mmCIF file of C-alpha atoms and ligand atoms in Angstrom:
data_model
loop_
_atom_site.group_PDB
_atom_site.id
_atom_site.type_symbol
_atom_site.label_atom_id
_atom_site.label_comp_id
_atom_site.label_asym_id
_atom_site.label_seq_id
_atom_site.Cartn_x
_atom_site.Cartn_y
_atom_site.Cartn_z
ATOM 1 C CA UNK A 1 12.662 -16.549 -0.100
ATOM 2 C CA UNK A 2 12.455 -16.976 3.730
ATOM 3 C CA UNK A 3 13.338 -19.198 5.762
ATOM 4 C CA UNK A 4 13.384 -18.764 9.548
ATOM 5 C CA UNK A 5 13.829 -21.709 11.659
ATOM 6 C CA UNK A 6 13.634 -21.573 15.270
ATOM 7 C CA UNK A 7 14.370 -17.933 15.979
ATOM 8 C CA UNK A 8 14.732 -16.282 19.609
ATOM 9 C CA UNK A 9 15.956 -13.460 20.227
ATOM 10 C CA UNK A 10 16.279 -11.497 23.665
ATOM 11 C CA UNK A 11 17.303 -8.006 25.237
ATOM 12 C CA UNK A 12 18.876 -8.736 28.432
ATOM 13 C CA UNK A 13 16.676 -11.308 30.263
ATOM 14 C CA UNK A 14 13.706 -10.485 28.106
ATOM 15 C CA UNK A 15 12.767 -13.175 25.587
ATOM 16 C CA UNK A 16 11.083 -10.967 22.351
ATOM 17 C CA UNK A 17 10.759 -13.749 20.149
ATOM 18 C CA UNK A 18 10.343 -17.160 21.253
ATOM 19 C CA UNK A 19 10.822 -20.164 18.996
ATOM 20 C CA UNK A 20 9.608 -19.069 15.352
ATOM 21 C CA UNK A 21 9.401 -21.136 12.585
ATOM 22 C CA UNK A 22 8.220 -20.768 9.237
ATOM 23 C CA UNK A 23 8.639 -20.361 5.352
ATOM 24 C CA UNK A 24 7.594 -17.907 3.052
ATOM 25 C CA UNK A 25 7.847 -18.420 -0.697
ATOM 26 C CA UNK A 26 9.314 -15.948 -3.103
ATOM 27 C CA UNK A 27 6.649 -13.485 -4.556
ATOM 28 C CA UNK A 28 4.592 -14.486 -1.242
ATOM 29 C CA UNK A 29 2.579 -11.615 1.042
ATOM 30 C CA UNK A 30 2.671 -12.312 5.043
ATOM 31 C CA UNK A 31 0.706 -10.269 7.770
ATOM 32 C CA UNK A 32 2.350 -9.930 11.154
ATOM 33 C CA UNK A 33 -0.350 -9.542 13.515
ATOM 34 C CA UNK A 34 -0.290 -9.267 17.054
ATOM 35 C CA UNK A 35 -0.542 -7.125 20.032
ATOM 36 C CA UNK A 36 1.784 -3.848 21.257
ATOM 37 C CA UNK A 37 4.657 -5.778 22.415
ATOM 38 C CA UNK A 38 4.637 -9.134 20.520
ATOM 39 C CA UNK A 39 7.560 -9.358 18.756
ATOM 40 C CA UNK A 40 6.416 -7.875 15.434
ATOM 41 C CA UNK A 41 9.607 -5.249 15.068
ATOM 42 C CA UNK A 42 12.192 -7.471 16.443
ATOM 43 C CA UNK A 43 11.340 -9.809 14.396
ATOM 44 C CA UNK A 44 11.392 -7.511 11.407
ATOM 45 C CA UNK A 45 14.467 -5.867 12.551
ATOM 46 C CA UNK A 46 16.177 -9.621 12.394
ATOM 47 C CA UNK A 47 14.859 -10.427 9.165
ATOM 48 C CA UNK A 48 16.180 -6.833 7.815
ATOM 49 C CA UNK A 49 20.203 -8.028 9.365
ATOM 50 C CA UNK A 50 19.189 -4.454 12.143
ATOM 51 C CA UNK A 51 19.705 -7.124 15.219
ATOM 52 C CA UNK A 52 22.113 -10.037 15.508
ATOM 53 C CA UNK A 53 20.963 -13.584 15.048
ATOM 54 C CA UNK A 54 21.391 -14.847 18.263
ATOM 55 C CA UNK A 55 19.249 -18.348 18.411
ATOM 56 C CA UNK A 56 18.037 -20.211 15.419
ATOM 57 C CA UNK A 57 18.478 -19.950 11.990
ATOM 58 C CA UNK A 58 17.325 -17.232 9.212
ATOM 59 C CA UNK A 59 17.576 -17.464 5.300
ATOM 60 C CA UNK A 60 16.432 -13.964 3.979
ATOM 61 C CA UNK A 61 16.729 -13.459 0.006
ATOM 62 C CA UNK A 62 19.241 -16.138 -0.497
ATOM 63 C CA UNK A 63 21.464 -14.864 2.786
ATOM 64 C CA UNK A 64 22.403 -16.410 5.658
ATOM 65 C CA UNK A 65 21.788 -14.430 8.523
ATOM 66 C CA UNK A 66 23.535 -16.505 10.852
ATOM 67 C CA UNK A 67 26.762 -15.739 8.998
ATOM 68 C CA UNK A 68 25.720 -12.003 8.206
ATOM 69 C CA UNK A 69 28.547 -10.177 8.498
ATOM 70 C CA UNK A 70 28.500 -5.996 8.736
ATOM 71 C CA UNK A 71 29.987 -5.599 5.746
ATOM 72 C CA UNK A 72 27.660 -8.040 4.225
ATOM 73 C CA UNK A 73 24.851 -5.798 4.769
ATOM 74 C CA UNK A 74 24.789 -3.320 2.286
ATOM 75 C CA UNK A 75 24.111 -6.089 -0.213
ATOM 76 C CA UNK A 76 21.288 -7.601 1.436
ATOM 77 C CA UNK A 77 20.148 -4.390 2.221
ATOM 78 C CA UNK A 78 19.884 -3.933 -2.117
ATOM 79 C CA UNK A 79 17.602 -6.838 -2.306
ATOM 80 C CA UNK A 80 15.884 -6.271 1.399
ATOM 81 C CA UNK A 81 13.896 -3.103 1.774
ATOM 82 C CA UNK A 82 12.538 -1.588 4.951
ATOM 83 C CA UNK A 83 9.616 0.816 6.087
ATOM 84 C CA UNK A 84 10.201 1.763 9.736
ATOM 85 C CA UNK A 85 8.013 2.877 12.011
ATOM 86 C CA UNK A 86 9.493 5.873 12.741
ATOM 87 C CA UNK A 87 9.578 6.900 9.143
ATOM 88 C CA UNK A 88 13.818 7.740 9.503
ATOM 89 C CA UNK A 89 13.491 10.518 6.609
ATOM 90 C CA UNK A 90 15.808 13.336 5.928
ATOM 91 C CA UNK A 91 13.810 16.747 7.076
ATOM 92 C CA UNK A 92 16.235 19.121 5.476
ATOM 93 C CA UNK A 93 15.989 17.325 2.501
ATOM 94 C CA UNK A 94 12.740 17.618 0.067
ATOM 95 C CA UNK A 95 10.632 14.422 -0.394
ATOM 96 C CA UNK A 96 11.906 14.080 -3.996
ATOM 97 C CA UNK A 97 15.769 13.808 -2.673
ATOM 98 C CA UNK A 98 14.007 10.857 0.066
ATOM 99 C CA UNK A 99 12.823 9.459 -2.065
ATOM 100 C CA UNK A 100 15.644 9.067 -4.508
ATOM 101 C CA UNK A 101 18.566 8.583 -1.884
ATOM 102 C CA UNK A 102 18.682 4.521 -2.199
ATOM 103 C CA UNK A 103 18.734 4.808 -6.365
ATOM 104 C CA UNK A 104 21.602 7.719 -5.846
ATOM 105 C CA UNK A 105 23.312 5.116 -3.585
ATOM 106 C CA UNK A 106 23.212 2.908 -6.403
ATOM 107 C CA UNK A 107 24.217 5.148 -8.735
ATOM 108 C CA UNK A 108 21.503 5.015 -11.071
ATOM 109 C CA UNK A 109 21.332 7.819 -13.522
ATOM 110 C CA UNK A 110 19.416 11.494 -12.692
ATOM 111 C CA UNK A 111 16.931 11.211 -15.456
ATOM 112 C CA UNK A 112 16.714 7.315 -14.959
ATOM 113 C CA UNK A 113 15.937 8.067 -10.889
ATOM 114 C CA UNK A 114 13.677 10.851 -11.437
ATOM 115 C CA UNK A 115 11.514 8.890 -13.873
ATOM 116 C CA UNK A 116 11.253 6.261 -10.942
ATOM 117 C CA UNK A 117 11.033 8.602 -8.050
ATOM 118 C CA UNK A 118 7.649 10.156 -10.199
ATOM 119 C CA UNK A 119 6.300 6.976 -10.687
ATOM 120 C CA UNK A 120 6.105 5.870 -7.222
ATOM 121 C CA UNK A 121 5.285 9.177 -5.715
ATOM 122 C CA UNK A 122 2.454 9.577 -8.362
ATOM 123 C CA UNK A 123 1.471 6.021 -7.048
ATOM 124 C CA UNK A 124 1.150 7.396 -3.393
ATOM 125 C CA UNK A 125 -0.581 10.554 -4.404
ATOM 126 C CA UNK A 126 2.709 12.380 -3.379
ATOM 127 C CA UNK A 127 3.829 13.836 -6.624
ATOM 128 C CA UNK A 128 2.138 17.681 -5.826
ATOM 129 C CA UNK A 129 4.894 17.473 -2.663
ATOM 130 C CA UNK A 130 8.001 16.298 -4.365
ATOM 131 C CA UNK A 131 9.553 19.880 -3.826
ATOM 132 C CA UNK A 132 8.642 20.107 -0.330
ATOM 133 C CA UNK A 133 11.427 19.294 2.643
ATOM 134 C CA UNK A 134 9.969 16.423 4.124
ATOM 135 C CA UNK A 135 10.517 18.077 7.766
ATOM 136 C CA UNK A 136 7.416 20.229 6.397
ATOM 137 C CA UNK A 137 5.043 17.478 5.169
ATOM 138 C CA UNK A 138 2.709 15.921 7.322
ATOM 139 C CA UNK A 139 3.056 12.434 9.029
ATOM 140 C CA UNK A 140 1.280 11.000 6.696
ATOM 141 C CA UNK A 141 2.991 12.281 3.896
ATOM 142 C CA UNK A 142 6.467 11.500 5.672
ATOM 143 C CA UNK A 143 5.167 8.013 6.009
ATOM 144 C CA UNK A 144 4.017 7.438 2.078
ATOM 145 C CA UNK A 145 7.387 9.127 1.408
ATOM 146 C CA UNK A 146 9.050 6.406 3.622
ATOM 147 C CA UNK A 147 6.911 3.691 1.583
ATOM 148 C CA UNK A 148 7.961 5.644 -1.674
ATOM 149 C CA UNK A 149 12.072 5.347 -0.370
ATOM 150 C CA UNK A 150 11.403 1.504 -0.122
ATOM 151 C CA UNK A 151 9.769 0.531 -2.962
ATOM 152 C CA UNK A 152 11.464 2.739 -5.441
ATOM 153 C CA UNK A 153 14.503 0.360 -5.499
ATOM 154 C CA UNK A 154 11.746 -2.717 -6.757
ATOM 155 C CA UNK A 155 13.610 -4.906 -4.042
ATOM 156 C CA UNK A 156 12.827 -8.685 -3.794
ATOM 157 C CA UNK A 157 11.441 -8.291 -0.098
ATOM 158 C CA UNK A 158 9.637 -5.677 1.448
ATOM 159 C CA UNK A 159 9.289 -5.279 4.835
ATOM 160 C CA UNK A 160 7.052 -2.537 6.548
ATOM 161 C CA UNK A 161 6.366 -2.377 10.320
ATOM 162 C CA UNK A 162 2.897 -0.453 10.460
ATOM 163 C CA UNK A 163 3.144 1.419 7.387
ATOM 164 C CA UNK A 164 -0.344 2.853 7.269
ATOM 165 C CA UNK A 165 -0.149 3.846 11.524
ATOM 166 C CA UNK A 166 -0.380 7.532 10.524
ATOM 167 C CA UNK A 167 -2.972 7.407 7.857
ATOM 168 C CA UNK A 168 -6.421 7.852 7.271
ATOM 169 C CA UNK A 169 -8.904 4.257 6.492
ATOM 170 C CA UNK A 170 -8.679 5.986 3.005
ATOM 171 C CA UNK A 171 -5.250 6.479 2.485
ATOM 172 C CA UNK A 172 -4.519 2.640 4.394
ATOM 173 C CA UNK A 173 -6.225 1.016 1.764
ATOM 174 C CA UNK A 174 -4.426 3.220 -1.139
ATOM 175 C CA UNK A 175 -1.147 2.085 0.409
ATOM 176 C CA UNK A 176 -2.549 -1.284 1.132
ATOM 177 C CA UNK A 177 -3.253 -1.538 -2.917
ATOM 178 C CA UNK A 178 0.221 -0.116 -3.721
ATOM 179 C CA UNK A 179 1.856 -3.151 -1.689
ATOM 180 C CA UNK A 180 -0.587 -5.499 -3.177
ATOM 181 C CA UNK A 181 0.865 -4.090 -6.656
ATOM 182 C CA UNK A 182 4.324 -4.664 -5.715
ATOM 183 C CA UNK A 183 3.238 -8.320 -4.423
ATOM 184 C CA UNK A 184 2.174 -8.708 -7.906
ATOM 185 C CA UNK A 185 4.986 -7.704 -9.735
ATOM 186 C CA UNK A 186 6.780 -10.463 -7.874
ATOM 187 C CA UNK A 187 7.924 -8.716 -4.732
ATOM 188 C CA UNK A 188 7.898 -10.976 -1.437
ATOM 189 C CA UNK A 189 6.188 -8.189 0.946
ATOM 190 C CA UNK A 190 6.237 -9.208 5.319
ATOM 191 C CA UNK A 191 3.893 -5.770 6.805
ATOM 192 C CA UNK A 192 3.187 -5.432 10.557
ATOM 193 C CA UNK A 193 0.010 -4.123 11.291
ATOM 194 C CA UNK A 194 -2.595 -3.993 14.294
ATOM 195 C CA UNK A 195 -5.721 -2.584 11.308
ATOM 196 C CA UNK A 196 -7.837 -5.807 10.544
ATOM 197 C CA UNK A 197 -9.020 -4.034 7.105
ATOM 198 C CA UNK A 198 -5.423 -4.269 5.594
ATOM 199 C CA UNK A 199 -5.731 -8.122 6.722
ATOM 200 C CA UNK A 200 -9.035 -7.897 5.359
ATOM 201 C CA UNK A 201 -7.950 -6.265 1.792
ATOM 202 C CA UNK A 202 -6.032 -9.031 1.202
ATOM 203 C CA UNK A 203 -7.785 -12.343 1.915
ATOM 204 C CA UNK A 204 -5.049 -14.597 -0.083
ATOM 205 C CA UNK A 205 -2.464 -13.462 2.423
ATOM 206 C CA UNK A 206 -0.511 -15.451 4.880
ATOM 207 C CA UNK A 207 -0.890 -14.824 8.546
ATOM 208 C CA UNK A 208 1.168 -14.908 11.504
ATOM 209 C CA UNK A 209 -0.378 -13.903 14.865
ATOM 210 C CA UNK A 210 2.847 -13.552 16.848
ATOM 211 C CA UNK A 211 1.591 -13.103 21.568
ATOM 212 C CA UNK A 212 4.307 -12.581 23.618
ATOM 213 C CA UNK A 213 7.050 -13.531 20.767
ATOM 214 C CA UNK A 214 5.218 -16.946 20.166
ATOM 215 C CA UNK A 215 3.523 -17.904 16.972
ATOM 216 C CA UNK A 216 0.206 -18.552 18.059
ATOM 217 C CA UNK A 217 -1.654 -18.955 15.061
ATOM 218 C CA UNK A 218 -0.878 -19.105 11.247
ATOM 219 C CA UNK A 219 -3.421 -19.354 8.304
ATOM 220 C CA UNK A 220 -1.022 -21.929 5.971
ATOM 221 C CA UNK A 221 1.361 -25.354 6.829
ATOM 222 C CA UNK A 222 4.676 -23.512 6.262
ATOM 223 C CA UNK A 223 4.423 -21.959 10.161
ATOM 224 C CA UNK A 224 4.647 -23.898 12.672
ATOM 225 C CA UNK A 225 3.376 -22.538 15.918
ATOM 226 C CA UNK A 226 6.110 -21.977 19.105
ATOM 227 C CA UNK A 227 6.450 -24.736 20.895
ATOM 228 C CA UNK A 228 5.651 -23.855 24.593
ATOM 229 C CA UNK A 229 8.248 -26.188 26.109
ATOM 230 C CA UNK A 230 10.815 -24.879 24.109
ATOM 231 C CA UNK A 231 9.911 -21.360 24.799
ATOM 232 C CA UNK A 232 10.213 -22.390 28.656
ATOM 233 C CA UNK A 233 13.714 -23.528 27.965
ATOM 234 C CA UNK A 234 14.713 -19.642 27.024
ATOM 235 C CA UNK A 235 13.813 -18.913 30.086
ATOM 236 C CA UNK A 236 16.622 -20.479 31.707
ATOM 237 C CA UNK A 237 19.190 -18.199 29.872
ATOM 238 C CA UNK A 238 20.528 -17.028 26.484
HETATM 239 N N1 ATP B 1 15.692 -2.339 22.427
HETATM 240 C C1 ATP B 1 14.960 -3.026 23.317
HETATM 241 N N2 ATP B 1 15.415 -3.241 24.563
HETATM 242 C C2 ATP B 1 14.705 -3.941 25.463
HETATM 243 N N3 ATP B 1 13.481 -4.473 25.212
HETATM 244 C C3 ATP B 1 12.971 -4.277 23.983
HETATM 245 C C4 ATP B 1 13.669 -3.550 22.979
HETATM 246 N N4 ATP B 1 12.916 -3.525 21.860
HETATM 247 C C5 ATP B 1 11.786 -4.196 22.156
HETATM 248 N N5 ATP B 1 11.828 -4.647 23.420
HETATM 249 C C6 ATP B 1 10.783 -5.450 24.097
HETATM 250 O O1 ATP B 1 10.577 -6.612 23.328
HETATM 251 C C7 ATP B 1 9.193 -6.937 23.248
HETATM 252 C C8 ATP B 1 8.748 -6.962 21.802
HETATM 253 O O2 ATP B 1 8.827 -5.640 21.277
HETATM 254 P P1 ATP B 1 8.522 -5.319 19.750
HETATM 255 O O3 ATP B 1 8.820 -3.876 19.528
HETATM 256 O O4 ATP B 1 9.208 -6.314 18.889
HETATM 257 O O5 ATP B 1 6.935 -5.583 19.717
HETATM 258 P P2 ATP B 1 5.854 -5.150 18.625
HETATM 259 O O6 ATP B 1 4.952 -6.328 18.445
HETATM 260 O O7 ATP B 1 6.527 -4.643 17.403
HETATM 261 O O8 ATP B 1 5.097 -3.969 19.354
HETATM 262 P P3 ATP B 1 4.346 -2.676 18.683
HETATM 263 O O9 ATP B 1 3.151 -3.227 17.968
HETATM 264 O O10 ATP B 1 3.990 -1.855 19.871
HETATM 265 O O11 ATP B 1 5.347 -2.025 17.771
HETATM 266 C C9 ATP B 1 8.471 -5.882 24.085
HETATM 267 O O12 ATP B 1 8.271 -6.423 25.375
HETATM 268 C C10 ATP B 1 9.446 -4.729 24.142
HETATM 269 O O13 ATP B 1 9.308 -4.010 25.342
#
């Protein structure tokens, strides 16, 4: 379901990611761990077709991000969801129409889409704020409605950069089960997070512990850790 092989990527002279290797297998869960500044969101932002490949190779739910084009993305977008960091809802807009903007995009009937849009929201514990514009709900609400946006479409790989950051231990693990739901059901799920107690929820998970854009530790055989000399070589240039 992934398959990254070698990735770097920089901004200007800055190497983000250095040399990043590994597999994940369809239905698995993977933890990116690391400090502020590691390389978690560019990597996720690569992964999600958000930055250009620019060293290594990528294959992402059966695309090839090397020969991503733009008009390519909408379609992995269907099959590639994404919980940003900064949440990127609609404030004018009520949590409800959020949260069922990717199934209108697909065209997916009204009653159809709001069956699935009370579902997940019920999930979250958002279904009393459905009504509400989401530029009234608190940050913690705008982030489970974020979550809710992403999952709603059951895509085959979720990605979330710190998707509990504005929630109480409480409400992490709720969301924490939710994506261990998902996982269940068969969706591939990559999350970002700096809380040991998600990483802790989930003992089966993989684990990448990304320091200074190098893989420096991994829990299973299908990541390999950066290899320093290689991550020197970046240094002379993109
Ligand atoms: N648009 C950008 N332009 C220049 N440098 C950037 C840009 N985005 C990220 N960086 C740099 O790349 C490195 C990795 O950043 P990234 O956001 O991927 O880390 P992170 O592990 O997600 O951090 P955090 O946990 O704080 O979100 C950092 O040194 C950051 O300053």
């Amino acid at each position: 379901m992934l398959d990254i092989r070698h990735l770097s990527h920089n901004y200007g002279s800055h190497w983000a990611l250095k040399d990043c290797s590994f597999t994940l297998e369809k239905g698995g869960f993977l933890f990116l761990s690391g400090p502020s500044g590691a390389g978690k969101t560019t990597l996720l932002r690569l992964l999600h077709g958000a930055l250009p490949l620019q060293r290594g190779q990528a294959q992402v739910a059966g695309f090839d991000l090397a020969r991503l084009r733009s008009h390519d993305l909408p379609a992995l977008r269907r099959h590639v969801s994404v919980v940003f960091q900064d949440f990127r809802i609609l404030p004018a807009r009520t949590a409800f129409a959020n949260i069922a903007l990717p199934l209108e995009v697909r065209g997916l009937d009204a009653r159809a889409s709001g069956r699935r849009v009370r579902a997940v929201a019920r999930a979250l514990g958002l279904e009393h704020r459905l009504d509400t514009p989401a530029g009234e709900l608190s940050g913690g609400e705008q982030q489970r409605v974020a979550v809710a946006r992403a999952i709603v479409v059951n895509p085959q790989v979720l990605l979330a950069d710190e998707p509990t950051g504005n929630l109480d231990p409480d409400l992490s693990l709720r969301l924490m089960d939710v994506f261990m739901q998902f996982n269940a059901y068969g969706t591939t799920v990559v999350l970002a997070t700096h809380n040991p107690e998600l990483i802790r929820r989930n003992p089966a998970a993989r684990l990448i512990h990304l320091d200074d854009g190098m893989i420096t530790h991994a829990n299973w055989p299908g990541a390999r850790l950066s290899c320093r000399a290689d991550a020197c070589d970046l240094l002379e240039g993109p």
